[in-house]
Amino acid sequence: LSTENGDFKIHKVEVTPINENPADKEVYMSSDIQIDIEVEKLQDGYENNVILRLDSATGTVVLQDSMAFRANPTIGLDKTGKHLISAKIPGNLLNYGMFYLTLFVAKDMQDPELFEHLVKIPVKRPAYEASSNWDIKNVMVRPHLEWLISSK
């Protein structure tokens, strides 16, 4: 993969599921998803904001996050050269289905450089659910909530 857009070049995108069995490379609903993007900044002189977005197969924006909304941003793309951008999507957040990763890099929010659908992420449903007739395919986010049922 080598994608260039203005002041940035994407060299590599890796999506790695973190499963109980490290040899299992499938992404399941329960998998943490590690995203690593190797970028190269081609022009110096300003700092950039990075935004990751995940879209569903139907084009619905499922989630979007930016380092700019942190109290203490840990990444500063202010120098030319190669940088590694890493993020982790927690397990038990996404429903099963196909998702696409998009990256925005912006020196200001008026004119972001867009790298759309860099990689697709197929998320599999659990075996116990796949064997049932109960299908929840129109929901994009399915977190595991903490439930408590008590008698009164």
Tab-separated table of C-alpha atoms in Angstrom, residues 82-152:
chain	number	residue	atom	x	y	z
A	82	LYS	CA	7.842	8.658	8.937
A	83	HIS	CA	5.477	8.298	11.872
A	84	LEU	CA	3.461	5.403	13.285
A	85	ILE	CA	-0.127	6.154	14.239
A	86	SER	CA	-1.640	3.493	16.499
A	87	ALA	CA	-5.107	3.085	17.967
A	88	LYS	CA	-7.053	0.273	19.574
A	89	ILE	CA	-10.774	-0.370	19.179
A	90	PRO	CA	-11.966	-2.269	22.241
A	91	GLY	CA	-13.583	-5.672	21.871
A	92	ASN	CA	-17.299	-6.112	22.395
A	93	LEU	CA	-18.029	-2.766	20.788
A	94	LEU	CA	-18.739	-3.477	17.105
A	95	ASN	CA	-21.479	-5.676	15.736
A	96	TYR	CA	-20.582	-8.265	13.135
A	97	GLY	CA	-20.286	-7.083	9.535
A	98	MET	CA	-17.888	-5.249	7.237
A	99	PHE	CA	-16.276	-1.986	8.317
A	100	TYR	CA	-13.947	0.401	6.472
A	101	LEU	CA	-11.198	2.516	8.019
A	102	THR	CA	-10.752	6.126	6.891
A	103	LEU	CA	-8.000	8.502	8.002
A	104	PHE	CA	-8.173	12.299	7.987
A	105	VAL	CA	-4.999	14.337	8.439
A	106	ALA	CA	-5.535	18.067	8.837
A	107	LYS	CA	-3.525	21.156	9.657
A	108	ASP	CA	-6.869	22.820	10.169
A	109	MET	CA	-10.335	21.351	10.016
A	110	GLN	CA	-11.205	23.393	6.939
A	111	ASP	CA	-9.105	21.378	4.503
A	112	PRO	CA	-8.383	17.817	5.731
A	113	GLU	CA	-6.491	15.321	3.629
A	114	LEU	CA	-8.701	12.271	3.293
A	115	PHE	CA	-7.558	8.674	2.923
A	116	GLU	CA	-10.871	6.906	2.482
A	117	HIS	CA	-11.461	3.181	3.008
A	118	LEU	CA	-7.786	2.358	3.581
A	119	VAL	CA	-8.627	-1.137	4.730
A	120	LYS	CA	-11.712	-3.240	5.277
A	121	ILE	CA	-12.285	-4.976	8.587
A	122	PRO	CA	-14.609	-7.982	8.517
A	123	VAL	CA	-15.981	-8.646	12.012
A	124	LYS	CA	-17.372	-12.152	12.581
A	125	ARG	CA	-20.229	-13.023	14.853
A	126	PRO	CA	-19.701	-15.538	17.650
A	127	ALA	CA	-20.381	-19.199	16.915
A	128	TYR	CA	-23.149	-19.444	19.523
A	129	GLU	CA	-24.988	-16.591	17.813
A	130	ALA	CA	-24.294	-17.692	14.218
A	131	SER	CA	-26.154	-20.946	14.825
A	132	SER	CA	-29.340	-19.185	15.963
A	133	ASN	CA	-32.107	-17.562	13.938
A	134	TRP	CA	-31.715	-14.363	15.913
A	135	ASP	CA	-30.120	-11.874	13.534
A	136	ILE	CA	-29.099	-8.376	14.626
A	137	LYS	CA	-27.597	-6.958	11.458
A	138	ASN	CA	-28.951	-3.394	11.450
A	139	VAL	CA	-27.093	-2.396	14.610
A	140	MET	CA	-23.507	-1.153	14.209
A	141	VAL	CA	-22.426	-0.924	17.843
A	142	ARG	CA	-23.147	-3.727	20.320
A	143	PRO	CA	-21.212	-3.118	23.526
A	144	HIS	CA	-21.327	-5.611	26.350
A	145	LEU	CA	-23.083	-3.714	29.096
A	146	GLU	CA	-22.783	-4.667	32.745
A	147	TRP	CA	-26.095	-6.193	33.739
A	148	LEU	CA	-27.410	-6.889	37.215
A	149	ILE	CA	-30.725	-8.540	37.950
A	150	SER	CA	-31.688	-8.690	41.593
A	151	SER	CA	-34.804	-9.723	43.454
A	152	LYS	CA	-36.571	-7.155	45.570
